Amino acid sequence: MSVLTVFTPTYNRAHLLGRIYESLCRQDCKDFVWLIIDDGSADHTEEIVEQWKTRDNGFEIRYIYKENGGVHTVHNTAYENIGTELCVCVDSDNTLADGAAGLILSEWEKVREKGYAGLIGLEAYMENGEVIGTPFPENMTETTWSGYYASGGLGDKIPVYRTEVIASVAPYPVFKGEKYMSLTYKYLLVDQKYRLHTVNQVLCNVEYQPDGTTNNMHRRYLQNPKGFAFLHKVMMQYPVSRKGQFIDCIHYVSSSQLAANPNYMKESPKKFMTFLAVPFAWSMTKFLKNVEADEQKNFAHRKEEERLAKKEEARQAKREERLAKKEEARQAKREERLAKKK
């Protein structure tokens, strides 16, 4: 039985999935399962996955289709269906670094009996191989997800969890009308009981998409205020520093304001701090609403430019059509005159 599951959330990314598939085929160790969880795609994702399943890949491919609910609901589905000891999420726009599967398994074998929640490795930009953020300090052999960033760590990192550990904490909550919840929530809960063994090598190559989470965080914040309020309320209960706790409190209040929740003071686990955070939160809320207004104006401006461009294109096409007809008529008359002379 395989030890590792690589799972990939996807939504209308059939045009990108081939890259991660090819990266898995290049692995020198294929003792893993690839689980694709389709979050309600309307493209030909299922068809291409079924084609790949018929090939001699050297690893098992599984496919699960679910109604669209956002990437956090895909993670919930994944943890309910993974049967291997370890699991790692490699998004549909990313690739597993060459040799990463074997590296994960060899590193895990060294620390399997030490009670870790799993491993945490580096990510690199796909275009140039440059490590995102900073590598782990040489003397850092273990950390927690939240502790790493609290200590000054920078850049996206990729966790590889023991399935029984990540599945043992509460699932990501689902809020009506919202389709985003930060994955940090479950990672933070795991941090309260376990640590991660650091792997100071690249496990995943990343290409940030224009429609991806990283490039659309302001919009995510505005569209999913209940989820963000919930997350920061939990983070307030597990602070990594007093300053960080107050920042989380500001985010909690701002998100609650955006969600039109009048009871946020009563529901806060830190009521006095919440009271102090209110003026800062109002400033943040105003800023976010201004960002939204600017984005709407820019969107309307782009649409108007597109409309005018199409209108001008149609006019130009008509001009060219009229000119072509006139030239055709002139040519026909010339030919007629030449024919009469003959």
Tab-separated table of C-alpha atoms in Angstrom:
chain	number	residue	atom	x	y	z
A	1	MET	CA	0.000	0.000	0.000
A	2	SER	CA	1.259	3.498	-0.826
A	3	VAL	CA	2.366	5.789	2.008
A	4	LEU	CA	1.664	9.128	0.339
A	5	THR	CA	-1.326	10.768	-1.352
A	6	VAL	CA	-0.785	13.828	-3.525
A	7	PHE	CA	-4.164	15.520	-3.781
A	8	THR	CA	-5.083	18.261	-6.227
A	9	PRO	CA	-8.105	20.557	-5.926
A	10	THR	CA	-9.243	21.760	-9.343
A	11	TYR	CA	-11.952	23.967	-10.780
A	12	ASN	CA	-12.062	24.524	-14.554
A	13	ARG	CA	-8.305	23.994	-14.760
A	14	ALA	CA	-8.209	21.206	-17.354
A	15	HIS	CA	-5.760	23.307	-19.379
A	16	LEU	CA	-3.285	23.301	-16.465
A	17	LEU	CA	-3.635	19.804	-15.027
A	18	GLY	CA	-1.327	18.322	-17.652
A	19	ARG	CA	1.660	20.030	-16.031
A	20	ILE	CA	1.184	18.449	-12.636
A	21	TYR	CA	0.420	15.093	-14.278
A	22	GLU	CA	3.699	15.231	-16.191
A	23	SER	CA	5.589	16.203	-13.018
A	24	LEU	CA	4.165	13.135	-11.268
A	25	CYS	CA	5.129	10.916	-14.184
A	26	ARG	CA	8.722	12.212	-13.886
A	27	GLN	CA	9.072	11.154	-10.242
A	28	ASP	CA	11.752	8.518	-9.685
A	29	CYS	CA	9.704	7.138	-6.782
A	30	LYS	CA	6.072	6.425	-7.598
A	31	ASP	CA	4.922	5.027	-4.280
A	32	PHE	CA	2.019	7.454	-4.085
A	33	VAL	CA	-1.622	7.946	-5.048
A	34	TRP	CA	-2.765	10.980	-7.034
A	35	LEU	CA	-6.219	12.119	-5.916
A	36	ILE	CA	-7.907	14.766	-8.079
A	37	ILE	CA	-10.904	16.442	-6.450
A	38	ASP	CA	-12.987	18.345	-8.970
A	39	ASP	CA	-14.836	21.221	-7.347
A	40	GLY	CA	-17.689	21.331	-9.875
A	41	SER	CA	-15.763	21.987	-13.102
A	42	ALA	CA	-17.711	22.599	-16.306
A	43	ASP	CA	-14.753	21.918	-18.616
A	44	HIS	CA	-13.330	18.563	-19.790
A	45	THR	CA	-11.402	17.777	-16.578
A	46	GLU	CA	-13.047	14.402	-16.031
A	47	GLU	CA	-12.399	13.284	-19.624
A	48	ILE	CA	-8.667	13.956	-19.522
A	49	VAL	CA	-8.321	12.329	-16.087
A	50	GLU	CA	-10.097	9.208	-17.356
A	51	GLN	CA	-7.640	9.104	-20.285
A	52	TRP	CA	-4.667	9.299	-17.914
A	53	LYS	CA	-6.102	6.495	-15.769
A	54	THR	CA	-5.887	4.113	-18.719
A	55	ARG	CA	-2.121	4.620	-19.057
A	56	ASP	CA	0.676	2.730	-17.311
A	57	ASN	CA	1.623	5.625	-15.019
A	58	GLY	CA	3.278	3.688	-12.225
A	59	PHE	CA	0.976	5.294	-9.652
A	60	GLU	CA	-2.748	5.102	-8.880
A	61	ILE	CA	-5.039	7.925	-10.016
A	62	ARG	CA	-8.315	8.593	-8.233
A	63	TYR	CA	-10.961	11.152	-9.222
A	64	ILE	CA	-13.781	12.610	-7.117
A	65	TYR	CA	-16.348	15.103	-8.421
A	66	LYS	CA	-18.227	17.357	-5.999
A	67	GLU	CA	-20.457	20.416	-6.174
A	68	ASN	CA	-18.594	23.707	-6.196
A	69	GLY	CA	-17.922	24.952	-2.702
A	70	GLY	CA	-14.431	26.423	-2.621
A	71	VAL	CA	-10.992	24.990	-2.027
A	72	HIS	CA	-11.508	24.519	1.729
A	73	THR	CA	-14.431	22.169	1.045
A	74	VAL	CA	-12.154	20.241	-1.320
A	75	HIS	CA	-9.719	19.777	1.567
A	76	ASN	CA	-12.573	18.500	3.743
A	77	THR	CA	-13.458	15.965	1.035
A	78	ALA	CA	-9.818	14.972	0.640
A	79	TYR	CA	-9.277	14.208	4.319
A	80	GLU	CA	-12.464	12.124	4.331
A	81	ASN	CA	-11.229	9.980	1.431
A	82	ILE	CA	-7.459	9.626	1.840
A	83	GLY	CA	-6.317	6.258	3.151
A	84	THR	CA	-2.528	6.691	3.093
A	85	GLU	CA	-0.311	7.639	6.035
A	86	LEU	CA	0.763	10.978	4.536
A	87	CYS	CA	-0.930	13.550	2.328
A	88	VAL	CA	0.202	16.689	0.549
A	89	CYS	CA	-1.795	19.193	-1.475
A	90	VAL	CA	-0.339	20.299	-4.807
A	91	ASP	CA	-2.658	22.792	-6.471
A	92	SER	CA	-3.746	22.479	-10.092
A	93	ASP	CA	-1.510	25.354	-11.209
A	94	ASN	CA	1.584	23.938	-9.485
A	95	THR	CA	3.850	20.925	-9.974
A	96	LEU	CA	5.546	18.431	-7.689
A	97	ALA	CA	9.274	19.146	-7.843
A	98	ASP	CA	11.408	16.468	-9.503
A	99	GLY	CA	12.384	13.846	-6.918
A	100	ALA	CA	10.026	15.299	-4.287
A	101	ALA	CA	7.966	12.129	-3.759
A	102	GLY	CA	11.066	10.085	-2.922
A	103	LEU	CA	12.431	12.911	-0.762
A	104	ILE	CA	9.203	13.125	1.248
A	105	LEU	CA	9.204	9.403	1.900
A	106	SER	CA	12.901	9.224	2.831
A	107	GLU	CA	12.669	12.235	5.156
A	108	TRP	CA	9.555	10.816	6.783
A	109	GLU	CA	11.250	7.476	7.358
A	110	LYS	CA	13.924	9.275	9.419
A	111	VAL	CA	11.420	10.923	11.797
A	112	ARG	CA	8.365	8.677	11.627
A	113	GLU	CA	8.651	7.595	15.283
A	114	LYS	CA	9.246	11.086	16.691
A	115	GLY	CA	5.611	12.148	16.957
A	116	TYR	CA	5.606	14.854	14.300
A	117	ALA	CA	2.417	15.959	12.535
A	118	GLY	CA	4.375	15.658	9.302
A	119	LEU	CA	6.886	17.641	7.279
A	120	ILE	CA	7.135	21.180	5.938
A	121	GLY	CA	9.143	21.993	2.830
A	122	LEU	CA	9.992	24.818	0.460
A	123	GLU	CA	8.193	26.103	-2.620
A	124	ALA	CA	9.886	27.709	-5.631
A	125	TYR	CA	8.775	29.851	-8.563
A	126	MET	CA	8.159	27.661	-11.583
A	127	GLU	CA	9.662	30.172	-14.006
A	128	ASN	CA	13.136	30.364	-12.459
A	129	GLY	CA	13.425	27.878	-9.597
A	130	GLU	CA	13.983	30.629	-7.030
A	131	VAL	CA	12.845	29.723	-3.515
A	132	ILE	CA	9.753	31.672	-2.456
A	133	GLY	CA	10.533	33.733	0.622
A	134	THR	CA	13.322	32.388	2.785
A	135	PRO	CA	14.620	28.848	3.403
A	136	PHE	CA	14.519	27.483	6.929
A	137	PRO	CA	17.440	28.505	9.146
A	138	GLU	CA	20.081	25.781	9.249
A	139	ASN	CA	19.525	25.175	12.961
A	140	MET	CA	15.729	24.861	12.569
A	141	THR	CA	14.883	21.166	12.381
A	142	GLU	CA	11.281	21.524	13.514
A	143	THR	CA	8.607	24.198	13.727
A	144	THR	CA	4.873	24.764	13.641
A	145	TRP	CA	3.000	26.388	10.779
A	146	SER	CA	2.097	29.485	12.791
A	147	GLY	CA	5.357	29.520	14.735
A	148	TYR	CA	7.462	29.692	11.596
A	149	TYR	CA	5.816	32.883	10.382
A	150	ALA	CA	5.680	34.367	13.900
A	151	SER	CA	9.459	33.975	14.115
A	152	GLY	CA	9.975	35.998	10.923
A	153	GLY	CA	9.725	33.287	8.274
A	154	LEU	CA	8.739	34.488	4.825
A	155	GLY	CA	7.074	33.017	1.744
A	156	ASP	CA	4.695	30.163	1.023
A	157	LYS	CA	5.708	26.760	2.377
A	158	ILE	CA	4.176	23.350	1.702
A	159	PRO	CA	3.064	21.089	4.563
A	160	VAL	CA	2.943	17.291	4.302
A	161	TYR	CA	0.632	16.005	7.030
A	162	ARG	CA	-0.001	12.670	8.638
A	163	THR	CA	-3.525	12.022	7.439
A	164	GLU	CA	-4.798	10.885	10.834
A	165	VAL	CA	-3.543	14.111	12.419
A	166	ILE	CA	-4.966	16.620	9.917
A	167	ALA	CA	-8.250	14.671	9.797
A	168	SER	CA	-8.511	14.597	13.606
A	169	VAL	CA	-9.071	18.350	14.005
A	170	ALA	CA	-12.310	20.116	13.107
A	171	PRO	CA	-13.180	20.397	9.408
A	172	TYR	CA	-13.241	23.736	7.646
A	173	PRO	CA	-16.578	25.449	8.371
A	174	VAL	CA	-18.880	26.354	5.513
A	175	PHE	CA	-20.766	29.646	5.588
A	176	LYS	CA	-23.833	30.235	3.442
A	177	GLY	CA	-23.068	32.374	0.419
A	178	GLU	CA	-19.290	32.134	0.902
A	179	LYS	CA	-16.755	29.931	-0.892
A	180	TYR	CA	-13.462	30.734	0.749
A	181	MET	CA	-11.934	29.817	4.086
A	182	SER	CA	-8.226	30.128	4.819
A	183	LEU	CA	-6.462	26.772	5.064
A	184	THR	CA	-4.562	28.218	8.032
A	185	TYR	CA	-7.496	27.259	10.269
A	186	LYS	CA	-6.779	23.509	10.409
A	187	TYR	CA	-3.019	24.070	10.393
A	188	LEU	CA	-3.380	26.285	13.466
A	189	LEU	CA	-5.402	23.630	15.296
A	190	VAL	CA	-2.747	21.014	14.532
A	191	ASP	CA	-0.068	23.407	15.838
A	192	GLN	CA	-1.561	23.215	19.326
A	193	LYS	CA	-0.548	19.555	19.692
A	194	TYR	CA	2.143	18.784	17.137
A	195	ARG	CA	5.226	20.115	15.379
A	196	LEU	CA	6.462	19.683	11.817
A	197	HIS	CA	9.881	18.427	10.743
A	198	THR	CA	11.530	20.880	8.341
A	199	VAL	CA	12.785	19.809	4.914
A	200	ASN	CA	15.029	22.549	3.539
A	201	GLN	CA	14.512	21.523	-0.074
A	202	VAL	CA	11.968	22.443	-2.746
A	203	LEU	CA	8.967	20.122	-2.837
A	204	CYS	CA	6.654	22.154	-5.056
A	205	ASN	CA	7.005	24.545	-7.997
A	206	VAL	CA	4.464	27.362	-8.083
A	207	GLU	CA	2.935	29.593	-10.729
A	208	TYR	CA	0.493	32.123	-9.335
A	209	GLN	CA	-2.569	32.494	-11.561
A	210	PRO	CA	-4.397	35.803	-12.163
A	211	ASP	CA	-7.606	34.196	-10.856
A	212	GLY	CA	-5.903	32.444	-7.951
A	213	THR	CA	-6.251	33.140	-4.227
A	214	THR	CA	-2.902	34.895	-3.842
A	215	ASN	CA	-3.671	37.527	-6.468
A	216	ASN	CA	-7.223	38.177	-5.281
A	217	MET	CA	-6.996	38.414	-1.490
A	218	HIS	CA	-8.797	41.771	-1.191
A	219	ARG	CA	-11.713	40.382	-3.166
A	220	ARG	CA	-11.708	37.174	-1.095
A	221	TYR	CA	-11.831	39.284	2.057
A	222	LEU	CA	-14.810	41.281	0.867
A	223	GLN	CA	-16.726	38.301	-0.489
A	224	ASN	CA	-16.174	36.014	2.534
A	225	PRO	CA	-16.375	38.158	5.682
A	226	LYS	CA	-17.975	35.462	7.869
A	227	GLY	CA	-15.149	33.057	7.121
A	228	PHE	CA	-12.475	35.643	7.863
A	229	ALA	CA	-14.215	36.749	11.072
A	230	PHE	CA	-14.361	33.108	12.200
A	231	LEU	CA	-10.696	32.531	11.374
A	232	HIS	CA	-9.450	35.586	13.245
A	233	LYS	CA	-11.647	34.818	16.236
A	234	VAL	CA	-9.941	31.431	16.454
A	235	MET	CA	-6.506	33.008	15.938
A	236	MET	CA	-7.201	35.370	18.831
A	237	GLN	CA	-7.550	32.299	21.056
A	238	TYR	CA	-4.156	30.904	19.984
A	239	PRO	CA	-1.942	34.008	19.847
A	240	VAL	CA	1.711	33.820	18.872
A	241	SER	CA	2.313	37.303	20.289
A	242	ARG	CA	0.384	40.121	21.954
A	243	LYS	CA	0.833	42.295	18.883
A	244	GLY	CA	-0.354	39.506	16.590
A	245	GLN	CA	-3.387	38.968	18.795
A	246	PHE	CA	-4.361	42.638	18.534
A	247	ILE	CA	-3.928	42.561	14.738
A	248	ASP	CA	-6.180	39.483	14.597
A	249	CYS	CA	-8.678	41.382	16.743
A	250	ILE	CA	-8.719	44.271	14.238
A	251	HIS	CA	-9.310	41.788	11.393
A	252	TYR	CA	-12.062	40.087	13.404
A	253	VAL	CA	-13.902	43.374	13.989
A	254	SER	CA	-13.478	44.553	10.388
A	255	SER	CA	-14.745	41.255	8.964
A	256	SER	CA	-17.658	41.280	11.385
A	257	GLN	CA	-18.538	44.795	10.224
A	258	LEU	CA	-18.400	43.668	6.587
A	259	ALA	CA	-20.599	40.687	7.488
A	260	ALA	CA	-23.077	43.069	9.203
A	261	ASN	CA	-22.831	41.111	12.440
A	262	PRO	CA	-24.045	43.383	15.282
A	263	ASN	CA	-23.089	40.817	17.952
A	264	TYR	CA	-19.355	40.698	17.321
A	265	MET	CA	-18.516	42.309	20.680
A	266	LYS	CA	-20.577	39.745	22.581
A	267	GLU	CA	-19.105	36.856	20.533
A	268	SER	CA	-15.483	37.968	20.897
A	269	PRO	CA	-13.192	35.872	23.128
A	270	LYS	CA	-11.266	39.097	23.967
A	271	LYS	CA	-13.906	41.741	24.621
A	272	PHE	CA	-11.764	44.555	26.010
A	273	MET	CA	-9.206	44.151	23.232
A	274	THR	CA	-12.064	44.095	20.733
A	275	PHE	CA	-13.326	47.384	22.134
A	276	LEU	CA	-9.875	48.915	21.659
A	277	ALA	CA	-9.651	47.532	18.118
A	278	VAL	CA	-12.892	49.130	16.854
A	279	PRO	CA	-11.467	52.445	15.533
A	280	PHE	CA	-8.620	50.655	13.766
A	281	ALA	CA	-11.107	48.169	12.319
A	282	TRP	CA	-13.321	50.950	10.975
A	283	SER	CA	-10.305	52.358	9.129
A	284	MET	CA	-9.566	48.938	7.689
A	285	THR	CA	-13.189	48.431	6.659
A	286	LYS	CA	-13.266	51.827	4.969
A	287	PHE	CA	-10.036	50.997	3.135
A	288	LEU	CA	-11.423	47.667	1.904
A	289	LYS	CA	-14.659	49.273	0.738
A	290	ASN	CA	-12.642	51.912	-1.125
A	291	VAL	CA	-10.629	49.145	-2.762
A	292	GLU	CA	-13.870	47.458	-3.783
A	293	ALA	CA	-15.227	50.720	-5.191
A	294	ASP	CA	-12.010	51.319	-7.137
A	295	GLU	CA	-12.101	47.784	-8.514
A	296	GLN	CA	-15.716	48.246	-9.609
A	297	LYS	CA	-14.809	51.535	-11.317
A	298	ASN	CA	-11.827	49.925	-13.030
A	299	PHE	CA	-14.006	47.007	-14.103
A	300	ALA	CA	-16.629	49.365	-15.514
A	301	HIS	CA	-13.895	51.358	-17.253
A	302	ARG	CA	-12.416	48.200	-18.808
A	303	LYS	CA	-15.869	47.121	-19.975
A	304	GLU	CA	-16.495	50.542	-21.532
A	305	GLU	CA	-13.113	50.405	-23.277
A	306	GLU	CA	-13.939	46.922	-24.586
A	307	ARG	CA	-17.342	48.163	-25.802
A	308	LEU	CA	-15.798	51.134	-27.590
A	309	ALA	CA	-13.061	48.960	-29.059
A	310	LYS	CA	-15.635	46.501	-30.414
A	311	LYS	CA	-17.716	49.393	-31.767
A	312	GLU	CA	-14.675	50.863	-33.515
A	313	GLU	CA	-13.721	47.418	-34.809
A	314	ALA	CA	-17.240	47.018	-36.258
A	315	ARG	CA	-17.040	50.462	-37.867
A	316	GLN	CA	-13.643	49.671	-39.340
A	317	ALA	CA	-14.946	46.365	-40.681
A	318	LYS	CA	-17.876	48.175	-42.347
A	319	ARG	CA	-15.525	50.773	-43.848
A	320	GLU	CA	-13.293	48.054	-45.214
A	321	GLU	CA	-16.334	46.204	-46.539
A	322	ARG	CA	-17.630	49.363	-48.300
A	323	LEU	CA	-14.193	50.111	-49.750
A	324	ALA	CA	-13.849	46.537	-50.933
A	325	LYS	CA	-17.261	46.687	-52.637
A	326	LYS	CA	-16.407	50.015	-54.296
A	327	GLU	CA	-13.085	48.648	-55.520
A	328	GLU	CA	-14.825	45.518	-56.745
A	329	ALA	CA	-17.358	47.674	-58.652
A	330	ARG	CA	-14.566	49.796	-60.165
A	331	GLN	CA	-12.693	46.703	-61.223
A	332	ALA	CA	-15.837	45.279	-62.765
A	333	LYS	CA	-16.387	48.511	-64.766
A	334	ARG	CA	-12.761	48.541	-65.939
A	335	GLU	CA	-13.053	44.963	-67.106
A	336	GLU	CA	-16.367	45.803	-68.802
A	337	ARG	CA	-14.803	48.754	-70.661
A	338	LEU	CA	-11.826	46.660	-71.741
A	339	ALA	CA	-14.189	43.978	-72.993
A	340	LYS	CA	-16.147	46.527	-75.083
A	341	LYS	CA	-12.956	47.878	-76.677
A	342	LYS	CA	-11.964	44.396	-77.738
